[in-house]
Coordinates of C-alpha atoms in Angstrom, one line a residue:
M1 CA -32.1 29.7 -102.5
T2 CA -32.6 33.4 -101.4
T3 CA -34.4 35.2 -103.2
T4 CA -35.6 36.6 -107.3
R5 CA -35.6 39.0 -108.8
S6 CA -38.9 39.0 -111.0
S7 CA -41.0 35.7 -110.8
A8 CA -42.6 36.9 -113.9
Q9 CA -43.5 39.7 -116.7
H10 CA -47.2 39.9 -115.6
G11 CA -47.8 42.9 -117.8
F12 CA -48.4 45.5 -114.4
P13 CA -46.5 48.7 -114.3
R14 CA -43.1 49.0 -112.5
G15 CA -43.8 49.5 -108.6
R16 CA -42.7 47.1 -106.0
R17 CA -40.7 43.6 -106.6
I18 CA -42.7 41.2 -104.2
A19 CA -41.4 38.7 -106.3
T20 CA -37.4 39.3 -105.4
A21 CA -37.8 36.7 -103.6
L22 CA -39.1 33.6 -105.5
L23 CA -35.5 32.5 -106.6
V24 CA -34.9 28.8 -105.2
S25 CA -34.0 30.7 -102.2
M26 CA -32.6 27.0 -100.6
L27 CA -30.2 26.1 -103.7
A28 CA -26.6 26.5 -103.8
G29 CA -24.1 25.6 -106.4
T30 CA -20.6 24.3 -106.8
A31 CA -19.0 22.9 -110.0
A32 CA -19.6 23.3 -113.6
V33 CA -21.2 21.6 -116.3
A34 CA -21.4 21.6 -120.2
C35 CA -24.2 22.6 -122.0
G36 CA -23.4 21.6 -125.5
A37 CA -22.9 17.6 -127.5
D38 CA -19.5 18.8 -128.1
T39 CA -18.7 18.0 -124.1
K40 CA -20.4 15.0 -123.6
G41 CA -19.3 12.2 -122.1
S42 CA -16.0 14.6 -120.5
Q43 CA -15.5 13.3 -116.8
P44 CA -15.5 15.9 -113.7
A45 CA -11.8 17.6 -112.9
R46 CA -10.9 18.1 -109.9
V47 CA -12.0 20.8 -107.3
S48 CA -8.9 22.8 -106.3
G49 CA -8.5 25.8 -104.7
K50 CA -4.7 26.2 -105.9
S51 CA -5.8 26.0 -109.9
V52 CA -3.8 26.5 -112.6
G53 CA -3.0 30.5 -113.2
E54 CA -4.2 30.8 -109.4
T55 CA -1.7 34.2 -108.5
A56 CA -3.9 37.5 -109.9
G57 CA -0.5 38.8 -110.7
E58 CA -1.2 43.0 -110.0
A59 CA -4.4 43.0 -110.7
K60 CA -6.3 45.9 -109.3
I61 CA -9.4 47.6 -109.2
I62 CA -9.8 51.1 -111.0
W63 CA -12.6 52.5 -108.7
G64 CA -15.3 54.7 -110.3
K65 CA -19.0 55.2 -111.0
C66 CA -21.3 52.3 -110.9
P67 CA -23.3 51.0 -113.4
A68 CA -26.5 52.3 -114.2
L69 CA -29.9 51.5 -112.0
A70 CA -32.8 50.9 -113.4
E71 CA -35.3 54.3 -114.1
G72 CA -36.4 55.6 -110.6
Q73 CA -33.9 53.6 -108.9
T74 CA -31.3 55.4 -105.9
R75 CA -28.6 54.4 -104.6
D76 CA -25.7 56.0 -101.9
P77 CA -23.8 58.3 -103.6
H78 CA -20.8 57.2 -101.8
L79 CA -21.0 53.4 -103.2
A80 CA -17.6 53.2 -105.5
C81 CA -17.6 50.2 -108.2
G82 CA -15.3 48.8 -111.1
T83 CA -14.4 45.4 -112.6
L84 CA -11.7 42.8 -112.2
Q85 CA -11.0 40.7 -115.2
V86 CA -10.4 36.8 -114.2
P87 CA -10.1 33.8 -116.2
L88 CA -13.2 32.2 -117.8
D89 CA -12.0 28.8 -117.2
Y90 CA -9.1 28.7 -114.4
Q91 CA -7.1 25.8 -116.2
N92 CA -6.2 28.1 -118.7
P93 CA -5.4 31.1 -117.3
G94 CA -4.0 32.5 -120.9
G95 CA -7.5 32.2 -122.6
M96 CA -10.5 34.0 -122.4
K97 CA -11.3 36.7 -119.8
I98 CA -14.2 37.7 -118.1
D99 CA -14.9 40.7 -116.6
V100 CA -16.3 41.1 -112.7
A101 CA -18.0 43.7 -111.5
V102 CA -17.3 44.7 -107.6
S103 CA -18.2 47.4 -105.2
R104 CA -16.6 49.2 -102.2
L105 CA -18.3 51.4 -99.4
S106 CA -15.0 52.4 -97.3
T107 CA -15.1 52.5 -93.3
A108 CA -16.0 56.0 -91.9
Q109 CA -13.0 55.1 -89.3
P110 CA -10.2 53.8 -91.0
G111 CA -8.2 54.4 -87.4
K112 CA -10.2 51.2 -86.5
R113 CA -10.1 49.6 -90.0
R114 CA -10.0 45.6 -89.4
G115 CA -10.4 44.3 -93.1
V116 CA -13.1 44.0 -95.7
L117 CA -16.5 41.8 -95.5
L118 CA -17.8 40.4 -98.7
L119 CA -21.2 40.7 -99.0
N120 CA -23.4 37.8 -101.3
P121 CA -27.3 37.9 -101.3
G122 CA -27.7 34.4 -102.8
G123 CA -30.0 33.1 -105.4
P124 CA -28.3 31.6 -107.3
A125 CA -27.7 34.3 -109.5
L126 CA -28.2 37.1 -107.5
G127 CA -26.6 40.7 -108.6
G128 CA -24.9 41.8 -105.0
L129 CA -23.7 45.3 -106.3
D130 CA -26.2 47.3 -104.2
M131 CA -25.5 44.9 -100.8
P132 CA -22.6 46.9 -99.1
E133 CA -25.6 49.6 -99.1
T134 CA -28.3 47.4 -97.9
M135 CA -26.3 46.0 -95.0
A136 CA -24.7 49.4 -93.7
S137 CA -28.7 50.5 -93.1
K138 CA -28.7 47.5 -90.9
L139 CA -25.7 47.1 -89.3
P140 CA -24.1 49.0 -85.8
N141 CA -21.1 51.0 -85.8
S142 CA -19.6 48.7 -84.4
V143 CA -19.2 46.6 -87.8
L144 CA -19.5 49.2 -90.2
D145 CA -15.9 51.3 -88.4
R146 CA -14.2 47.8 -88.7
Y147 CA -15.0 46.7 -92.6
D148 CA -15.4 48.0 -96.2
L149 CA -18.1 46.5 -97.0
I150 CA -17.7 44.8 -100.3
G151 CA -20.5 43.8 -103.1
F152 CA -20.1 41.8 -106.5
D153 CA -21.8 40.5 -109.1
P154 CA -20.9 36.6 -109.4
R155 CA -19.6 35.3 -112.8
G156 CA -22.5 35.7 -115.8
V157 CA -24.9 37.9 -113.4
E158 CA -25.4 41.0 -114.1
H159 CA -22.8 43.3 -114.5
S160 CA -20.2 40.7 -114.6
T161 CA -20.0 39.2 -118.1
P162 CA -23.9 38.6 -117.8
Q163 CA -24.9 35.2 -119.8
S164 CA -28.3 34.6 -121.5
C165 CA -29.9 31.3 -123.1
G166 CA -32.5 33.4 -124.6
L167 CA -35.6 32.1 -123.2
R168 CA -38.9 32.7 -124.1
D169 CA -39.8 33.1 -121.2
P170 CA -37.3 34.8 -118.7
S171 CA -38.6 34.5 -115.0
V172 CA -37.1 32.2 -112.7
S173 CA -40.5 31.0 -111.2
G174 CA -41.3 29.5 -114.7
L175 CA -38.3 27.0 -114.2
F176 CA -40.4 25.1 -110.9
P177 CA -41.6 22.3 -112.6
Y178 CA -45.5 21.9 -111.2
P179 CA -46.9 18.9 -113.0
A180 CA -49.9 19.1 -114.6
A181 CA -53.6 19.1 -112.1
D182 CA -53.7 15.1 -112.6
G183 CA -50.1 14.3 -111.7
S184 CA -48.7 14.3 -115.2
I185 CA -45.0 15.4 -115.7
T186 CA -45.3 15.0 -119.6
K187 CA -45.4 18.7 -120.4
N188 CA -42.2 19.2 -117.3
V189 CA -40.5 17.0 -119.9
T190 CA -41.1 18.9 -122.7
R191 CA -39.7 22.5 -120.8
A192 CA -37.1 20.7 -119.5
K193 CA -35.8 19.4 -123.0
T194 CA -36.3 22.5 -124.5
D195 CA -34.6 24.8 -122.1
A196 CA -31.4 22.3 -121.8
K197 CA -30.9 23.1 -125.8
Q198 CA -31.8 26.4 -125.9
C199 CA -29.0 26.7 -123.1
A200 CA -26.7 24.5 -125.0
D201 CA -27.4 26.2 -129.0
T202 CA -27.1 29.8 -127.7
V203 CA -24.5 29.7 -125.1
G204 CA -22.3 26.5 -125.6
K205 CA -19.9 24.8 -124.1
N206 CA -18.6 28.3 -122.2
L207 CA -21.5 28.1 -119.8
R208 CA -19.8 25.2 -118.2
Y209 CA -17.2 27.7 -116.2
Y210 CA -20.0 29.8 -114.7
N211 CA -20.1 27.7 -111.7
T212 CA -20.0 28.2 -108.1
A213 CA -15.7 26.6 -107.9
N214 CA -14.7 29.7 -110.1
T215 CA -17.0 32.1 -108.7
V216 CA -15.3 30.8 -105.7
R217 CA -11.7 31.6 -107.5
D218 CA -13.2 34.8 -108.3
M219 CA -14.1 35.8 -104.6
D220 CA -10.3 34.8 -104.1
R221 CA -9.0 37.3 -106.9
I222 CA -10.6 40.4 -105.4
R223 CA -9.2 39.2 -102.3
Q224 CA -5.7 39.8 -103.8
A225 CA -6.8 43.0 -106.2
L226 CA -8.0 44.1 -102.6
G227 CA -4.4 43.5 -101.3
E228 CA -6.1 42.0 -98.1
K229 CA -4.2 38.6 -96.8
K230 CA -8.0 37.3 -95.3
I231 CA -11.3 38.3 -95.9
S232 CA -14.6 38.0 -94.2
Y233 CA -17.5 37.1 -95.6
W234 CA -21.4 37.4 -95.1
G235 CA -23.8 35.4 -97.5
Q236 CA -27.2 34.5 -97.4
S237 CA -29.3 31.8 -99.0
Y238 CA -27.5 30.3 -102.3
G239 CA -24.1 32.8 -101.0
T240 CA -23.8 29.9 -97.7
Y241 CA -22.7 27.9 -99.9
L242 CA -20.3 30.3 -101.7
G243 CA -19.3 30.9 -98.2
V244 CA -18.7 26.9 -97.6
V245 CA -17.0 26.6 -100.4
Y246 CA -14.2 29.5 -100.1
R247 CA -13.6 28.5 -96.5
S248 CA -13.1 24.7 -97.5
L249 CA -10.6 25.5 -100.6
F250 CA -9.2 29.1 -98.6
Q251 CA -9.7 28.1 -95.4
D252 CA -6.2 30.0 -94.8
R253 CA -7.5 33.0 -96.3
T254 CA -10.8 33.3 -94.1
D255 CA -11.0 35.8 -91.2
R256 CA -14.8 35.8 -90.1
M257 CA -17.8 34.3 -92.0
I258 CA -21.5 34.8 -91.3
L259 CA -24.0 32.4 -92.7
E260 CA -27.2 32.7 -92.6
G261 CA -30.1 30.8 -94.1
N262 CA -28.2 27.8 -95.4
V263 CA -27.8 25.4 -97.8
D264 CA -26.6 21.4 -96.7
P265 CA -23.9 21.5 -98.7
T266 CA -24.1 17.5 -98.7
K267 CA -27.3 17.8 -100.3
V268 CA -26.4 19.8 -103.3
W269 CA -28.7 20.2 -105.9
A270 CA -31.2 17.9 -106.3
N271 CA -31.3 16.1 -102.9
Q272 CA -31.5 19.8 -101.8
V273 CA -34.8 20.4 -103.7
T274 CA -36.1 16.8 -103.1
D275 CA -35.6 16.1 -99.5
T276 CA -36.0 19.3 -98.2
W277 CA -38.6 21.8 -99.8
G278 CA -41.6 20.1 -99.1
K279 CA -41.2 20.0 -95.3
G280 CA -39.5 23.7 -95.1
M281 CA -43.5 24.7 -96.9
A282 CA -45.3 22.7 -94.4
D283 CA -43.4 24.1 -91.3
R284 CA -43.8 27.6 -92.3
F285 CA -47.1 27.4 -94.3
P286 CA -48.8 27.4 -90.8
D287 CA -47.8 30.6 -89.8
A288 CA -49.3 32.8 -92.8
A289 CA -52.5 30.4 -91.8
R290 CA -53.1 31.5 -89.0
V291 CA -52.5 35.2 -89.6
A292 CA -55.8 34.4 -92.6
A293 CA -57.9 32.4 -89.7
A294 CA -57.2 35.9 -87.9
Q295 CA -59.2 37.8 -90.1
A296 CA -61.7 35.1 -91.0
G297 CA -64.9 37.7 -91.2
T298 CA -63.4 39.7 -94.2
L299 CA -61.5 37.5 -95.6
K300 CA -63.7 33.9 -94.9
L301 CA -60.7 31.3 -95.8
G302 CA -61.5 29.9 -92.8
T303 CA -61.3 30.1 -88.5
S304 CA -58.1 27.7 -88.0
V305 CA -54.7 26.7 -89.7
A306 CA -56.5 23.9 -91.0
Q307 CA -59.8 25.5 -92.5
V308 CA -57.3 28.1 -94.2
T309 CA -55.0 25.0 -95.8
H310 CA -57.9 23.5 -96.9
T311 CA -59.2 26.3 -98.6
Y312 CA -55.9 26.6 -100.1
L313 CA -55.2 23.4 -101.7
A314 CA -59.1 23.8 -102.8
L315 CA -58.0 26.5 -104.9
A316 CA -54.2 25.7 -106.2
D317 CA -56.2 22.1 -107.5
R318 CA -58.9 24.9 -109.1
L319 CA -56.5 27.0 -110.6
D320 CA -54.7 24.1 -112.0
R321 CA -57.4 22.5 -113.8
T322 CA -58.8 26.2 -114.9
P323 CA -56.6 29.3 -114.8
A324 CA -58.2 33.0 -114.0
A325 CA -57.2 36.3 -116.4
I326 CA -55.9 38.5 -114.2
P327 CA -56.9 42.1 -115.1
G328 CA -54.7 44.0 -116.7
A329 CA -51.9 41.5 -116.8
S330 CA -51.2 39.3 -120.1
V331 CA -51.2 36.2 -118.0
S332 CA -53.5 34.3 -115.8
L333 CA -53.2 32.9 -112.8
D334 CA -52.9 29.3 -112.4
G335 CA -51.8 26.7 -109.9
A336 CA -48.1 27.1 -110.0
L337 CA -48.4 30.9 -109.9
L338 CA -50.2 30.6 -107.1
R339 CA -48.0 28.2 -105.3
N340 CA -45.1 30.3 -106.5
M341 CA -46.1 33.5 -105.3
T342 CA -47.0 32.1 -102.0
Y343 CA -43.4 30.7 -102.0
A344 CA -42.3 34.6 -102.3
L345 CA -44.3 35.9 -100.1
L346 CA -43.8 32.9 -97.0
L347 CA -39.6 34.2 -97.2
H348 CA -40.8 37.1 -95.1
N349 CA -42.6 37.7 -91.9
N350 CA -43.9 41.3 -93.0
T351 CA -45.5 40.0 -96.4
L352 CA -47.5 37.4 -94.6
P353 CA -50.4 40.1 -94.3
L354 CA -50.1 40.5 -97.6
L355 CA -50.4 36.9 -98.6
A356 CA -53.3 36.2 -96.8
K357 CA -55.1 38.9 -98.5
F358 CA -53.5 37.5 -102.0
W359 CA -55.4 34.3 -101.2
K360 CA -58.7 36.0 -101.1
A361 CA -58.2 37.5 -103.8
A362 CA -57.4 34.9 -105.8
D363 CA -60.5 32.8 -104.4
D364 CA -62.5 35.5 -105.4
L365 CA -60.3 35.7 -109.1
A366 CA -61.6 32.0 -109.2
H367 CA -64.8 32.1 -108.8
G368 CA -65.7 34.9 -111.4
S369 CA -66.2 37.0 -108.3
A370 CA -63.1 39.5 -107.8
T371 CA -63.8 43.1 -106.5
A372 CA -61.6 46.4 -107.1
A373 CA -60.0 46.3 -104.1
D374 CA -58.9 42.2 -105.1
T375 CA -57.5 43.6 -108.5
A376 CA -55.5 46.3 -106.1
V377 CA -54.0 43.4 -104.3
L378 CA -53.1 41.1 -107.1
K379 CA -51.7 44.2 -108.7
E380 CA -49.3 45.0 -105.6
V381 CA -48.3 41.2 -105.5
F382 CA -47.7 41.0 -109.3
T383 CA -45.5 44.6 -110.0
S384 CA -42.3 44.3 -111.1
T385 CA -39.3 46.9 -112.0
P386 CA -37.7 47.0 -115.1
M387 CA -34.1 45.2 -115.2
S388 CA -31.1 47.1 -114.9
P389 CA -29.9 48.8 -118.4
G390 CA -27.8 46.1 -120.2
V391 CA -28.9 43.1 -118.6
P392 CA -30.5 40.6 -120.6
A393 CA -34.1 39.8 -119.6
D394 CA -34.1 35.6 -118.7
N395 CA -30.0 37.0 -116.8
Q396 CA -31.2 35.2 -114.0
A397 CA -33.0 32.2 -114.9
T398 CA -30.3 31.3 -117.7
M399 CA -27.6 31.6 -113.8
F400 CA -29.8 30.0 -111.9
M401 CA -29.9 27.0 -114.6
A402 CA -25.7 26.8 -115.1
L403 CA -25.4 26.6 -111.1
T404 CA -27.9 24.1 -110.1
C405 CA -27.7 21.9 -113.1
G406 CA -23.7 22.6 -113.7
D407 CA -22.6 22.1 -109.7
A408 CA -23.6 18.3 -109.4
E409 CA -25.0 15.9 -111.9
W410 CA -28.8 15.2 -111.8
P411 CA -30.3 11.4 -112.1
H412 CA -31.6 11.0 -115.8
D413 CA -34.7 8.4 -115.9
V414 CA -37.7 10.2 -116.5
D415 CA -39.8 7.3 -115.0
G416 CA -37.8 7.6 -111.6
Y417 CA -39.0 11.5 -111.9
A418 CA -42.5 10.4 -111.9
A419 CA -42.3 8.0 -109.6
R420 CA -40.9 10.5 -107.0
T421 CA -43.3 13.5 -108.2
T422 CA -46.4 10.9 -107.8
A423 CA -44.7 9.6 -104.0
D424 CA -43.7 13.4 -103.4
R425 CA -47.5 14.9 -103.9
E426 CA -49.2 12.7 -101.8
K427 CA -46.5 13.3 -98.2
W428 CA -46.4 16.9 -99.2
P429 CA -49.8 18.6 -100.8
L430 CA -48.7 21.6 -100.4
T431 CA -45.9 21.3 -103.2
A432 CA -47.7 19.3 -105.3
G433 CA -44.6 17.3 -106.5
M434 CA -42.6 19.9 -107.5
P435 CA -39.5 19.3 -105.7
A436 CA -39.3 15.3 -107.5
N437 CA -40.2 16.5 -110.3
I438 CA -37.8 16.7 -113.5
W439 CA -36.0 20.0 -114.3
A440 CA -34.0 21.1 -116.8
C441 CA -30.5 19.5 -115.4
A442 CA -31.9 16.2 -116.1
Y443 CA -30.6 16.7 -119.6
W444 CA -27.9 18.8 -119.0
D445 CA -23.9 17.2 -119.4
K446 CA -22.0 16.0 -117.0
P447 CA -20.3 18.5 -114.6
A448 CA -17.2 20.2 -115.6
E449 CA -15.4 19.4 -112.3
A450 CA -16.1 17.6 -109.2
T451 CA -18.7 18.8 -106.2
A452 CA -16.3 20.7 -103.8
K453 CA -15.4 19.1 -100.6
V454 CA -16.2 20.8 -97.9
V455 CA -13.3 20.7 -94.7
K456 CA -14.7 19.8 -91.9
G457 CA -13.5 21.6 -88.6
G458 CA -10.5 23.7 -89.3
P459 CA -10.1 27.5 -87.5
R460 CA -13.4 28.0 -85.4
N461 CA -14.2 30.9 -87.8
T462 CA -17.8 30.7 -89.3
L463 CA -21.2 31.5 -87.6
I464 CA -24.6 29.9 -88.6
L465 CA -28.0 31.9 -88.4
Q466 CA -30.8 29.6 -88.9
N467 CA -34.7 30.0 -88.4
R468 CA -36.9 27.1 -87.6
R469 CA -39.4 27.9 -89.5
D470 CA -37.9 29.1 -93.0
N471 CA -39.7 27.8 -95.8
A472 CA -36.6 28.4 -98.7
T473 CA -33.6 26.7 -96.4
P474 CA -35.4 24.7 -93.6
W475 CA -34.0 24.3 -89.9
E476 CA -32.3 20.8 -91.2
S477 CA -30.6 22.8 -94.0
G478 CA -28.2 24.6 -91.2
V479 CA -28.4 22.0 -88.6
G480 CA -26.7 19.6 -91.7
L481 CA -24.3 22.7 -92.9
H482 CA -23.0 22.8 -88.9
K483 CA -22.6 18.9 -89.1
S484 CA -20.7 19.1 -92.0
L485 CA -18.3 22.4 -90.8
G486 CA -18.2 20.7 -87.1
D487 CA -16.1 22.7 -84.6
G488 CA -15.5 25.0 -87.3
S489 CA -18.6 26.7 -86.8
A490 CA -21.3 27.9 -83.9
F491 CA -24.7 27.3 -84.3
V492 CA -27.7 30.2 -83.8
G493 CA -31.0 29.3 -84.4
V494 CA -33.5 31.2 -83.8
D495 CA -37.7 30.3 -83.2
N496 CA -38.7 32.4 -86.0
G497 CA -40.2 31.8 -90.0
G498 CA -39.0 33.5 -92.8
H499 CA -35.7 33.5 -94.3
S500 CA -33.7 36.0 -92.9
V501 CA -32.5 35.9 -89.6
Y502 CA -30.4 39.0 -88.9
G503 CA -32.6 42.6 -87.9
E504 CA -35.6 40.4 -87.7
G505 CA -36.7 40.5 -84.4
S506 CA -34.4 38.4 -82.4
A507 CA -31.9 40.9 -80.3
C508 CA -30.2 37.0 -79.0
A509 CA -29.4 36.5 -82.6
D510 CA -28.3 39.8 -83.4
K511 CA -25.9 40.1 -80.6
A512 CA -24.3 36.9 -81.5
T513 CA -23.5 37.9 -85.4
V514 CA -22.6 41.7 -84.3
G515 CA -20.3 40.2 -81.5
F516 CA -18.6 37.8 -83.4
L517 CA -18.0 40.3 -86.5
A518 CA -16.7 42.9 -84.0
T519 CA -14.9 41.2 -82.0
G520 CA -14.3 37.9 -83.2
Q521 CA -16.2 36.3 -80.0
L522 CA -18.4 33.2 -81.0
P523 CA -21.2 31.6 -78.7
D524 CA -19.0 29.1 -76.5
K525 CA -22.1 26.1 -77.6
D526 CA -25.1 26.5 -80.1
V527 CA -27.7 29.2 -79.0
Y528 CA -32.0 28.8 -79.4
C529 CA -33.1 31.8 -79.6
T530 CA -37.1 32.5 -78.3
D531 CA -36.9 36.2 -78.3
V532 CA -38.5 37.2 -81.2
N533 CA -40.4 40.3 -81.4
Q534 CA -42.5 40.7 -84.7
K535 CA -41.8 44.2 -86.3

């Protein structure tokens, strides 16, 4: 998964949104599912790029001002935005239409322009209108001169006909089903049923069309509206799956593709969570534990990785049994929230020092000895900024479920979830059984169309960037994606932790990325970069 918008609404004043990392940065989806009983028993349709009503005709994007930002936020005045109408259901092109919001940051050197670079930040269900500005601040002129940077909010997300199930808990983190302290999943079963029914009752059958396959078709409509024969693409986390599906359905329209922090397309979605999440956390956690151990004199969490890990697991268990009230917030810190914030802060190397302080503050809070310094750390961690005007509070959570539940069918047997959760808790104590637990997807109807088939081989036009210790999309996911694409891709692995690869201290990885976008030259063979220089 990629990053999440806010992990929870905790009642602190707006400010830095650290939890913009929590949405299952390791998931990505591709299919649609009906939430309502009116489609029960329907069989998935075949996934195809050339669906009925594919031709966009003379659809154009009228460029103008971008949607209003949340108070206090700013954007590059050169960023232009517009909307594109697309079919809700591509099999019924004459039916209901929805809007997809698109943005553009044009090259300053039109004489050197190669084409467009379409961008997606992942999620699932993160908006991408402002991603061109973000990427422009990181990329060199050798790339910026050659491409218009194109962002978009995927269908159903933020400004693209946003969807809402009216969820009482709008946080994405609330959807991650950590078992009770004794391992019971009874409450998780109730929550899963409730959330699935809420979406079915509120949104109904139309939610089935807000899926990855249709998002990919929207991407091709964007290409057509821009007047481009092909598009280049940069996708992060969930966005890697969007890219792979686009490449598979529209291979002759794909130019150069960068995939960063990768989803294994053969494991969508239940297996992606169950098979990789525990190991990803186990691989990444020691990086943060070493940071904490280096400050043993002040943090008092342990002098080694093993001791810090033991302290953390004991703290999580304590908070599972006795949550601690957070000063100034409307919720308490329990084991699930501790684990969710740990996951979020592990996504980037520059937040590891804050994570170590957070563990210390949480430990003091659990023992009733929190200091003013601890409270300041907790405030920094849990502060969130408001949503953009007009976006429902539960938009990301709604679309997170629509994609993860609708892209492929999940198991439905409660006893099986209980057994797998017990085994997972024992094998991967850091994730406490959550990856194997029951999700709302167990009560979702069958997908409306089959999971997209990934095309192996084809043009050698895709660069895969993967960190060795990525807790969101682990190393094995990137290797699995490379295997799925075969000779159509090149692989650059990096001896680094965290979810982002480009611009994170490896000149080796950055050179390969920029060189490919600027010249089309891919490495002749797989590369493993060991030159990381931490910022």
